[in-house]
mmCIF file of C-alpha atoms in Angstrom:
data_model
loop_
_atom_site.group_PDB
_atom_site.id
_atom_site.type_symbol
_atom_site.label_atom_id
_atom_site.label_comp_id
_atom_site.label_asym_id
_atom_site.label_seq_id
_atom_site.Cartn_x
_atom_site.Cartn_y
_atom_site.Cartn_z
ATOM 1 C CA MET J 1 -8.778 48.930 -36.389
ATOM 2 C CA ASN J 2 -5.336 50.220 -37.355
ATOM 3 C CA LYS J 3 -2.492 48.065 -38.633
ATOM 4 C CA ARG J 4 -0.784 47.884 -35.248
ATOM 5 C CA GLY J 5 -4.013 46.623 -33.621
ATOM 6 C CA LYS J 6 -4.487 43.996 -36.297
ATOM 7 C CA ARG J 7 -0.882 42.898 -35.864
ATOM 8 C CA ASN J 8 -1.364 42.570 -32.089
ATOM 9 C CA VAL J 9 -4.510 40.489 -32.576
ATOM 10 C CA GLY J 10 -2.654 38.282 -35.017
ATOM 11 C CA MET J 11 0.200 37.834 -32.586
ATOM 12 C CA ILE J 12 -2.227 36.871 -29.798
ATOM 13 C CA ARG J 13 -3.905 34.294 -32.021
ATOM 14 C CA LEU J 14 -0.555 32.928 -33.083
ATOM 15 C CA GLY J 15 0.518 32.704 -29.449
ATOM 16 C CA ARG J 16 -2.616 30.761 -28.569
ATOM 17 C CA CYS J 17 -2.025 28.327 -31.433
ATOM 18 C CA VAL J 18 1.568 27.795 -30.359
ATOM 19 C CA ALA J 19 0.485 27.216 -26.756
ATOM 20 C CA PHE J 20 -2.182 24.736 -27.847
ATOM 21 C CA LEU J 21 0.246 22.800 -30.030
ATOM 22 C CA ALA J 22 2.836 22.772 -27.257
ATOM 23 C CA ALA J 23 0.287 21.419 -24.746
ATOM 24 C CA ALA J 24 -0.862 18.787 -27.237
ATOM 25 C CA ALA J 25 2.722 17.750 -27.906
ATOM 26 C CA PHE J 26 3.339 17.513 -24.155
ATOM 27 C CA LEU J 27 0.233 15.410 -23.416
ATOM 28 C CA LEU J 28 0.376 13.143 -26.473
ATOM 29 C CA PRO J 29 3.133 10.836 -25.143
ATOM 30 C CA PHE J 30 1.235 10.311 -21.895
ATOM 31 C CA THR J 31 -1.987 9.497 -23.781
ATOM 32 C CA ILE J 32 -0.159 7.016 -25.985
ATOM 33 C CA LEU J 33 1.543 5.500 -22.936
ATOM 34 C CA LEU J 34 -1.800 4.890 -21.223
ATOM 35 C CA MET J 35 -3.248 3.288 -24.353
ATOM 36 C CA VAL J 36 -0.206 1.074 -24.796
ATOM 37 C CA ALA J 37 -0.231 0.073 -21.123
ATOM 38 C CA ASP J 38 -3.845 -1.045 -21.352
ATOM 39 C CA GLN J 39 -3.178 -2.961 -24.565
ATOM 40 C CA GLN J 40 -0.027 -4.452 -23.051
ATOM 41 C CA TYR J 41 -2.001 -5.786 -20.083
ATOM 42 C CA ASN J 42 -4.500 -7.514 -22.359
ATOM 43 C CA PHE J 43 -1.710 -8.862 -24.552
ATOM 44 C CA THR J 44 0.216 -10.133 -21.543
ATOM 45 C CA TYR J 45 -2.758 -11.964 -20.060
ATOM 46 C CA ASN J 46 -3.892 -13.489 -23.344
ATOM 47 C CA SER J 47 -0.379 -14.439 -24.421
ATOM 48 C CA LYS J 48 0.191 -16.231 -21.083
ATOM 49 C CA ARG J 49 -2.956 -18.239 -21.550
ATOM 50 C CA ILE J 50 -2.213 -19.069 -25.190
ATOM 51 C CA PHE J 51 1.335 -20.115 -24.308
ATOM 52 C CA TYR J 52 0.022 -22.347 -21.568
ATOM 53 C CA GLN J 53 -2.480 -24.026 -23.885
ATOM 54 C CA GLU J 54 0.183 -24.713 -26.510
ATOM 55 C CA PHE J 55 2.746 -25.995 -23.989
ATOM 56 C CA VAL J 56 0.674 -28.151 -21.672
ATOM 57 C CA PHE J 57 -1.713 -29.739 -24.106
ATOM 58 C CA GLU J 58 1.127 -30.710 -26.431
ATOM 59 C CA ASN J 59 3.554 -31.851 -23.731
ATOM 60 C CA GLY J 60 1.399 -32.740 -20.730
ATOM 61 C CA THR J 61 -0.547 -35.816 -19.754
ATOM 62 C CA ARG J 62 -4.203 -36.146 -18.878
ATOM 63 C CA ASP J 63 -3.837 -38.571 -15.969
ATOM 64 C CA ASP J 64 -2.966 -35.803 -13.506
ATOM 65 C CA GLY J 65 -6.519 -34.780 -12.629
ATOM 66 C CA LEU J 66 -6.192 -31.414 -14.384
ATOM 67 C CA LEU J 67 -8.616 -29.873 -16.843
ATOM 68 C CA SER J 68 -9.068 -31.101 -20.391
ATOM 69 C CA ARG J 69 -8.492 -28.659 -23.236
ATOM 70 C CA GLU J 70 -12.229 -28.129 -23.658
ATOM 71 C CA LYS J 71 -12.828 -27.548 -19.946
ATOM 72 C CA PHE J 72 -9.790 -25.268 -19.719
ATOM 73 C CA LEU J 73 -11.188 -23.100 -22.513
ATOM 74 C CA GLU J 74 -14.639 -23.124 -20.899
ATOM 75 C CA VAL J 75 -13.293 -21.949 -17.535
ATOM 76 C CA GLY J 76 -11.078 -19.423 -19.329
ATOM 77 C CA ALA J 77 -14.168 -17.885 -20.916
ATOM 78 C CA ARG J 78 -15.753 -17.701 -17.460
ATOM 79 C CA MET J 79 -12.686 -15.840 -16.188
ATOM 80 C CA ASP J 80 -12.890 -13.400 -19.090
ATOM 81 C CA SER J 81 -16.516 -12.697 -18.200
ATOM 82 C CA ARG J 82 -15.664 -12.099 -14.539
ATOM 83 C CA ARG J 83 -12.787 -9.779 -15.389
ATOM 84 C CA GLU J 84 -14.948 -7.727 -17.737
ATOM 85 C CA PHE J 85 -17.777 -7.558 -15.186
ATOM 86 C CA LEU J 86 -15.340 -6.334 -12.529
ATOM 87 C CA ARG J 87 -13.934 -3.663 -14.837
ATOM 88 C CA SER J 88 -17.421 -2.503 -15.789
ATOM 89 C CA GLU J 89 -18.593 -2.263 -12.169
ATOM 90 C CA CYS J 90 -15.401 -0.492 -11.096
ATOM 91 C CA SER J 91 -16.067 2.135 -13.746
ATOM 92 C CA ARG J 92 -19.784 2.386 -12.956
ATOM 93 C CA LEU J 93 -19.113 2.873 -9.249
ATOM 94 C CA SER J 94 -16.163 5.236 -9.888
ATOM 95 C CA LEU J 95 -13.820 3.026 -7.884
ATOM 96 C CA ASP J 96 -11.053 3.006 -10.486
ATOM 97 C CA GLY J 97 -10.258 6.725 -10.518
ATOM 98 C CA SER J 98 -7.170 8.510 -9.284
ATOM 99 C CA SER J 99 -9.026 9.669 -6.152
ATOM 100 C CA GLN J 100 -9.280 6.043 -4.965
ATOM 101 C CA LYS J 101 -6.292 4.712 -3.040
ATOM 102 C CA ALA J 102 -4.725 1.323 -3.792
ATOM 103 C CA TYR J 103 -3.747 -0.963 -0.905
ATOM 104 C CA ALA J 104 -1.056 -3.611 -1.196
ATOM 105 C CA TRP J 105 -0.933 -4.874 2.399
ATOM 106 C CA GLU J 106 -2.538 -8.302 1.934
ATOM 107 C CA TYR J 107 -0.816 -9.237 -1.331
ATOM 108 C CA LEU J 108 1.830 -11.927 -1.688
ATOM 109 C CA ILE J 109 4.199 -11.857 -4.673
ATOM 110 C CA ASN J 110 6.052 -15.002 -5.687
ATOM 111 C CA ARG J 111 8.707 -14.046 -8.216
ATOM 112 C CA GLN J 112 9.979 -17.608 -8.700
ATOM 113 C CA TYR J 113 6.660 -18.884 -10.049
ATOM 114 C CA HIS J 114 5.285 -15.523 -11.221
ATOM 115 C CA VAL J 115 2.026 -15.471 -9.260
ATOM 116 C CA ILE J 116 0.473 -12.681 -7.177
ATOM 117 C CA TRP J 117 -2.341 -13.321 -4.692
ATOM 118 C CA CYS J 118 -4.464 -11.039 -2.557
ATOM 119 C CA ASN J 119 -5.260 -13.073 0.556
ATOM 120 C CA ILE J 120 -8.912 -12.859 1.548
ATOM 121 C CA PHE J 121 -9.429 -14.502 4.934
ATOM 122 C CA LYS J 122 -12.203 -17.120 5.047
ATOM 123 C CA ALA J 123 -12.053 -17.579 1.263
ATOM 124 C CA ALA J 124 -9.820 -20.634 0.788
ATOM 125 C CA SER J 125 -7.045 -18.704 2.518
ATOM 126 C CA THR J 126 -5.833 -21.764 4.451
ATOM 127 C CA SER J 127 -5.394 -23.770 1.248
ATOM 128 C CA TRP J 128 -3.585 -21.059 -0.662
ATOM 129 C CA MET J 129 -1.429 -19.954 2.253
ATOM 130 C CA TYR J 130 -0.234 -23.567 2.337
ATOM 131 C CA ASN J 131 0.398 -23.439 -1.418
ATOM 132 C CA PHE J 132 2.325 -20.178 -1.200
ATOM 133 C CA ASN J 133 4.425 -21.623 1.595
ATOM 134 C CA LEU J 134 5.230 -24.597 -0.658
ATOM 135 C CA MET J 135 6.210 -22.131 -3.377
ATOM 136 C CA ALA J 136 8.416 -20.374 -0.824
ATOM 137 C CA ASN J 137 10.380 -23.649 -0.531
ATOM 138 C CA TYR J 138 9.012 -24.881 2.776
ATOM 139 C CA THR J 139 8.663 -28.655 2.519
ATOM 140 C CA ALA J 140 5.297 -30.353 2.828
ATOM 141 C CA ALA J 141 6.662 -32.434 5.704
ATOM 142 C CA PHE J 142 7.626 -29.317 7.623
ATOM 143 C CA LEU J 143 4.315 -27.561 6.939
ATOM 144 C CA ASN J 144 2.345 -30.599 8.066
ATOM 145 C CA ARG J 145 4.118 -30.902 11.411
ATOM 146 C CA THR J 146 4.870 -27.286 12.370
ATOM 147 C CA LYS J 147 2.806 -25.464 14.978
ATOM 148 C CA GLU J 148 3.697 -22.056 13.554
ATOM 149 C CA VAL J 149 0.912 -19.917 12.072
ATOM 150 C CA PRO J 150 0.949 -20.331 8.253
ATOM 151 C CA LEU J 151 0.578 -16.583 7.674
ATOM 152 C CA GLU J 152 3.559 -15.850 9.907
ATOM 153 C CA LEU J 153 5.606 -18.444 8.047
ATOM 154 C CA ALA J 154 4.611 -16.882 4.754
ATOM 155 C CA ARG J 155 5.546 -13.368 5.817
ATOM 156 C CA LYS J 156 9.055 -14.575 6.616
ATOM 157 C CA ARG J 157 9.453 -15.276 2.891
ATOM 158 C CA TYR J 158 7.022 -12.723 1.390
ATOM 159 C CA ALA J 159 7.593 -9.147 2.471
ATOM 160 C CA ARG J 160 4.633 -6.790 2.555
ATOM 161 C CA PRO J 161 4.750 -5.267 -0.938
ATOM 162 C CA THR J 162 4.160 -1.719 -2.107
ATOM 163 C CA VAL J 163 1.692 -0.790 -4.823
ATOM 164 C CA GLU J 164 4.632 -0.132 -7.153
ATOM 165 C CA MET J 165 6.082 -3.595 -6.457
ATOM 166 C CA ILE J 166 2.783 -5.242 -7.394
ATOM 167 C CA ARG J 167 2.379 -3.293 -10.616
ATOM 168 C CA LYS J 168 5.950 -4.009 -11.657
ATOM 169 C CA ALA J 169 5.588 -7.734 -10.953
ATOM 170 C CA GLN J 170 2.289 -7.933 -12.840
ATOM 171 C CA GLY J 171 4.118 -7.604 -16.148
ATOM 172 C CA ASP J 172 5.121 -11.282 -16.110
ATOM 173 C CA SER J 173 2.877 -12.724 -13.381
ATOM 174 C CA ILE J 174 -0.609 -14.135 -12.947
ATOM 175 C CA THR J 175 -2.586 -12.035 -10.446
ATOM 176 C CA PHE J 176 -5.536 -13.693 -8.726
ATOM 177 C CA LEU J 177 -7.928 -13.541 -5.794
ATOM 178 C CA ILE J 178 -10.606 -15.848 -4.420
ATOM 179 C CA VAL J 179 -13.995 -14.398 -3.498
ATOM 180 C CA ARG J 180 -16.981 -15.751 -1.634
ATOM 181 C CA HIS J 181 -20.554 -14.639 -0.980
ATOM 182 C CA PRO J 182 -20.068 -11.911 1.673
ATOM 183 C CA LEU J 183 -22.672 -13.263 4.090
ATOM 184 C CA GLU J 184 -21.490 -16.848 3.725
ATOM 185 C CA ARG J 185 -17.974 -15.622 4.501
ATOM 186 C CA LEU J 186 -19.273 -13.727 7.560
ATOM 187 C CA ALA J 187 -21.074 -16.820 8.851
ATOM 188 C CA SER J 188 -17.919 -18.894 8.368
ATOM 189 C CA ALA J 189 -15.838 -16.327 10.263
ATOM 190 C CA TYR J 190 -18.374 -16.241 13.092
ATOM 191 C CA ASN J 191 -18.449 -20.036 13.379
ATOM 192 C CA ASP J 192 -14.673 -20.393 13.241
ATOM 193 C CA LYS J 193 -13.465 -17.392 15.228
ATOM 194 C CA ILE J 194 -16.312 -16.700 17.676
ATOM 195 C CA VAL J 195 -18.223 -19.931 18.331
ATOM 196 C CA HIS J 196 -15.071 -22.072 18.361
ATOM 197 C CA ALA J 197 -12.593 -19.533 19.698
ATOM 198 C CA TRP J 198 -9.676 -21.015 21.589
ATOM 199 C CA PRO J 199 -9.969 -20.370 25.358
ATOM 200 C CA LYS J 200 -8.238 -17.150 26.420
ATOM 201 C CA SER J 201 -7.441 -16.281 22.796
ATOM 202 C CA PHE J 202 -7.972 -12.865 21.230
ATOM 203 C CA HIS J 203 -11.334 -13.905 19.779
ATOM 204 C CA ASP J 204 -12.433 -15.564 23.007
ATOM 205 C CA LYS J 205 -11.849 -12.271 24.844
ATOM 206 C CA MET J 206 -13.677 -10.439 22.063
ATOM 207 C CA GLY J 207 -16.629 -12.775 22.505
ATOM 208 C CA ARG J 208 -16.787 -12.076 26.224
ATOM 209 C CA ARG J 209 -16.864 -8.330 25.553
ATOM 210 C CA ILE J 210 -19.672 -8.802 23.023
ATOM 211 C CA ILE J 211 -21.763 -10.802 25.516
ATOM 212 C CA LYS J 212 -21.244 -8.218 28.226
ATOM 213 C CA LYS J 213 -22.405 -5.384 25.974
ATOM 214 C CA TYR J 214 -25.161 -6.976 23.889
ATOM 215 C CA ARG J 215 -26.690 -9.825 25.890
ATOM 216 C CA LYS J 216 -30.026 -8.689 27.245
ATOM 217 C CA ALA J 217 -33.221 -10.312 28.476
ATOM 218 C CA SER J 218 -36.815 -9.129 28.442
ATOM 219 C CA GLU J 219 -40.158 -10.443 29.673
ATOM 220 C CA SER J 220 -40.958 -11.774 26.219
ATOM 221 C CA LYS J 221 -37.514 -13.121 25.438
ATOM 222 C CA PRO J 222 -35.026 -14.657 27.860
ATOM 223 C CA ALA J 223 -31.322 -14.070 27.394
ATOM 224 C CA PRO J 224 -29.395 -16.662 25.381
ATOM 225 C CA ILE J 225 -27.600 -19.299 27.442
ATOM 226 C CA GLU J 226 -24.705 -19.941 25.032
ATOM 227 C CA ARG J 227 -21.213 -19.299 26.412
ATOM 228 C CA TYR J 228 -20.335 -17.514 23.156
ATOM 229 C CA PRO J 229 -22.117 -14.583 21.464
ATOM 230 C CA VAL J 230 -25.110 -15.709 19.449
ATOM 231 C CA PHE J 231 -25.179 -14.524 15.860
ATOM 232 C CA GLU J 232 -27.404 -11.472 16.321
ATOM 233 C CA GLU J 233 -25.161 -10.263 19.139
ATOM 234 C CA PHE J 234 -22.109 -10.704 16.941
ATOM 235 C CA VAL J 235 -23.757 -8.849 14.045
ATOM 236 C CA SER J 236 -24.758 -5.979 16.347
ATOM 237 C CA TYR J 237 -21.124 -5.730 17.404
ATOM 238 C CA VAL J 238 -19.839 -5.715 13.813
ATOM 239 C CA LEU J 239 -22.336 -3.064 12.742
ATOM 240 C CA ASP J 240 -21.600 -0.851 15.742
ATOM 241 C CA GLU J 241 -17.855 -1.126 15.089
ATOM 242 C CA THR J 242 -18.511 -0.115 11.488
ATOM 243 C CA LYS J 243 -20.690 2.819 12.544
ATOM 244 C CA ALA J 244 -17.948 3.991 14.912
ATOM 245 C CA LYS J 245 -15.446 3.704 12.023
ATOM 246 C CA ARG J 246 -13.214 1.365 13.966
ATOM 247 C CA THR J 247 -10.998 -1.114 12.124
ATOM 248 C CA LEU J 248 -12.757 -4.449 11.706
ATOM 249 C CA ASP J 249 -11.189 -7.839 12.279
ATOM 250 C CA MET J 250 -9.471 -9.071 9.106
ATOM 251 C CA HIS J 251 -11.712 -12.163 8.994
ATOM 252 C CA TRP J 252 -14.825 -10.062 8.318
ATOM 253 C CA THR J 253 -13.430 -6.869 6.847
ATOM 254 C CA PRO J 254 -14.954 -6.332 3.364
ATOM 255 C CA TYR J 255 -12.436 -7.777 0.952
ATOM 256 C CA THR J 256 -12.760 -4.867 -1.446
ATOM 257 C CA SER J 257 -11.329 -2.708 1.334
ATOM 258 C CA PHE J 258 -7.967 -4.398 1.499
ATOM 259 C CA CYS J 259 -7.630 -5.904 -1.998
ATOM 260 C CA THR J 260 -8.874 -2.720 -3.772
ATOM 261 C CA PRO J 261 -9.622 -4.833 -6.878
ATOM 262 C CA CYS J 262 -10.468 -1.789 -8.978
ATOM 263 C CA LYS J 263 -6.886 -0.533 -8.660
ATOM 264 C CA PHE J 264 -5.124 -3.663 -9.933
ATOM 265 C CA ASN J 265 -5.643 -5.851 -12.975
ATOM 266 C CA PHE J 266 -6.641 -9.394 -12.021
ATOM 267 C CA ASP J 267 -6.040 -12.235 -14.455
ATOM 268 C CA VAL J 268 -8.032 -14.856 -12.572
ATOM 269 C CA ILE J 269 -11.018 -14.364 -10.253
ATOM 270 C CA LEU J 270 -11.863 -17.587 -8.446
ATOM 271 C CA LYS J 271 -15.223 -18.073 -6.744
ATOM 272 C CA PHE J 272 -16.225 -20.456 -3.976
ATOM 273 C CA GLU J 273 -19.168 -21.646 -6.038
ATOM 274 C CA THR J 274 -16.871 -23.033 -8.761
ATOM 275 C CA LEU J 275 -13.698 -23.361 -6.717
ATOM 276 C CA ASP J 276 -12.608 -26.835 -7.805
ATOM 277 C CA GLU J 277 -12.541 -25.999 -11.518
ATOM 278 C CA ASP J 278 -11.250 -22.480 -10.899
ATOM 279 C CA GLN J 279 -8.297 -23.753 -8.852
ATOM 280 C CA ARG J 280 -7.385 -26.294 -11.502
ATOM 281 C CA PHE J 281 -7.520 -23.592 -14.160
ATOM 282 C CA LEU J 282 -5.265 -21.290 -12.123
ATOM 283 C CA ILE J 283 -2.775 -24.076 -11.361
ATOM 284 C CA GLN J 284 -2.594 -25.068 -15.015
ATOM 285 C CA MET J 285 -2.399 -21.515 -16.339
ATOM 286 C CA SER J 286 0.395 -20.690 -13.885
ATOM 287 C CA ARG J 287 2.118 -24.034 -14.615
ATOM 288 C CA LEU J 288 2.116 -24.943 -10.930
ATOM 289 C CA GLN J 289 0.872 -28.521 -11.356
ATOM 290 C CA ASP J 290 4.199 -29.954 -10.194
ATOM 291 C CA ILE J 291 4.239 -27.739 -7.084
ATOM 292 C CA VAL J 292 0.701 -27.543 -5.694
ATOM 293 C CA ARG J 293 -2.488 -29.559 -5.923
ATOM 294 C CA PRO J 294 -6.093 -28.324 -6.053
ATOM 295 C CA GLU J 295 -6.838 -29.708 -2.602
ATOM 296 C CA TRP J 296 -9.000 -28.322 0.180
ATOM 297 C CA ARG J 297 -7.356 -27.379 3.458
ATOM 298 C CA ASN J 298 -9.995 -25.925 5.738
ATOM 299 C CA SER J 299 -9.109 -25.058 9.322
ATOM 300 C CA GLY J 300 -12.721 -24.219 10.129
ATOM 301 C CA LYS J 301 -14.382 -25.967 13.043
ATOM 302 C CA GLY J 302 -17.840 -27.237 13.802
ATOM 303 C CA THR J 303 -20.942 -27.394 11.615
ATOM 304 C CA ASN J 304 -20.557 -26.837 7.909
ATOM 305 C CA THR J 305 -21.299 -23.183 7.097
ATOM 306 C CA LEU J 306 -23.766 -23.942 4.319
ATOM 307 C CA HIS J 307 -25.857 -26.098 6.637
ATOM 308 C CA ASN J 308 -25.712 -23.438 9.319
ATOM 309 C CA ILE J 309 -26.619 -20.325 7.304
ATOM 310 C CA ASN J 310 -30.408 -20.611 7.504
ATOM 311 C CA HIS J 311 -30.265 -21.029 11.275
ATOM 312 C CA LEU J 312 -27.908 -18.081 11.745
ATOM 313 C CA TYR J 313 -29.616 -15.556 9.503
ATOM 314 C CA SER J 314 -33.106 -16.479 10.705
ATOM 315 C CA ARG J 315 -32.094 -14.814 13.994
ATOM 316 C CA LEU J 316 -31.503 -11.386 12.402
ATOM 317 C CA SER J 317 -33.840 -8.465 11.876
ATOM 318 C CA ARG J 318 -34.335 -6.665 8.590
ATOM 319 C CA SER J 319 -32.461 -3.633 9.864
ATOM 320 C CA GLN J 320 -29.460 -5.811 10.712
ATOM 321 C CA LEU J 321 -29.480 -7.382 7.259
ATOM 322 C CA ASP J 322 -29.755 -3.923 5.711
ATOM 323 C CA GLY J 323 -26.706 -2.919 7.739
ATOM 324 C CA LEU J 324 -24.735 -5.936 6.539
ATOM 325 C CA TYR J 325 -25.569 -5.162 2.925
ATOM 326 C CA ASN J 326 -24.355 -1.591 3.359
ATOM 327 C CA LEU J 327 -21.151 -2.886 4.949
ATOM 328 C CA TYR J 328 -20.441 -5.385 2.151
ATOM 329 C CA ARG J 329 -22.056 -3.428 -0.679
ATOM 330 C CA TYR J 330 -18.980 -3.346 -2.915
ATOM 331 C CA ASP J 331 -18.237 -7.026 -2.283
ATOM 332 C CA PHE J 332 -21.745 -7.759 -3.555
ATOM 333 C CA GLN J 333 -21.635 -5.415 -6.509
ATOM 334 C CA LEU J 334 -18.131 -5.955 -7.881
ATOM 335 C CA PHE J 335 -18.386 -9.737 -7.846
ATOM 336 C CA ASN J 336 -22.024 -10.155 -8.858
ATOM 337 C CA TYR J 337 -23.491 -11.527 -5.649
ATOM 338 C CA THR J 338 -27.077 -11.007 -4.487
ATOM 339 C CA ILE J 339 -28.577 -10.696 -1.012
ATOM 340 C CA GLN J 340 -32.222 -11.205 -1.952
ATOM 341 C CA ASN J 341 -32.576 -14.807 -0.745
ATOM 342 C CA TYR J 342 -31.289 -13.786 2.694
ATOM 343 C CA TYR J 343 -34.322 -11.524 3.146
ATOM 344 C CA ASP J 344 -36.447 -14.662 2.852
ATOM 345 C CA ILE J 345 -34.633 -16.127 5.862
ATOM 346 C CA ILE J 346 -34.726 -13.288 8.408
ATOM 347 C CA HIS J 347 -37.364 -12.352 10.976
ATOM 348 C CA SER J 348 -40.416 -10.581 9.611
ATOM 349 C CA GLU J 349 -40.438 -8.313 12.654
ATOM 350 C CA ASP J 350 -37.860 -5.539 12.735
ATOM 351 C CA THR J 351 -36.538 -6.335 16.187
ATOM 352 C CA THR J 352 -33.196 -4.790 16.980
ATOM 353 C CA TYR J 353 -30.518 -6.261 19.214
ATOM 354 C CA GLY J 354 -28.197 -4.263 21.416
#
């Protein structure tokens, strides 16, 4: 190779090195920014909790029904475990990538008290909608006498946020959600909105449509006599709506669909199974003890859901239960719920309805 050829090769190599260094210099700030952002989130969450511990347990009293220092630390460790489990499952299921869209529609941001909540219907939503209305400066006297829908009252004070608004507010706020076993939540929604629907209401009309489409009789099995859809009819309706890719009612839409928990960092994940302690922890950590109380406000009607579950799910077939698991799969997986005991309840025969 002559000198000119060697010089050209050298220039090409030099050009490649320059291009590589330029690309590295361009990408380095973004890499550092991502690392700092992740560290900043962890620092923010932990510093909030440490500040709370130092402030309340040195200045507070223990006659207010709140958690002791030891119990507060115990529940805090439980929250850490839930947050890490959620992060791990989000990564395992590839739900935290850039291809996944974040939804902000059901979130409420309170800037005065620095709390952010994703409202999951039929998961203590009545209690916490009341609390958020208190934090929006409605008086308890007004809330207790008004006939207005609590959600509509709340949306007069809490505008529907954007994803950017949530992420900006998270810097100095506690972000939380309350989850519940998906099939327990479904049974509660059915009991409240279908069995005890108000006459001529939206859900009453829905129930009539379900009966018209799914109520059938055979020689071996007479048609149900209930004026409302029985549970297997309701489940057939939900599964058919899902199959047709129609929007589900907000009371039984999978909560991972509208909270997109893999796209936001949650500080506190409350569960129905430990709700009393979890609520007290959240109230103390957010320093809301002078504003709200860890009380239970349930607008549900009729038989207690837990006492009713065996009766309801014993009416289903295996194929229906399979369909419900597929519908709520991410709710099960991201929040460490199991469906196995429900298979012990259902019919052994795979009889389909509708």
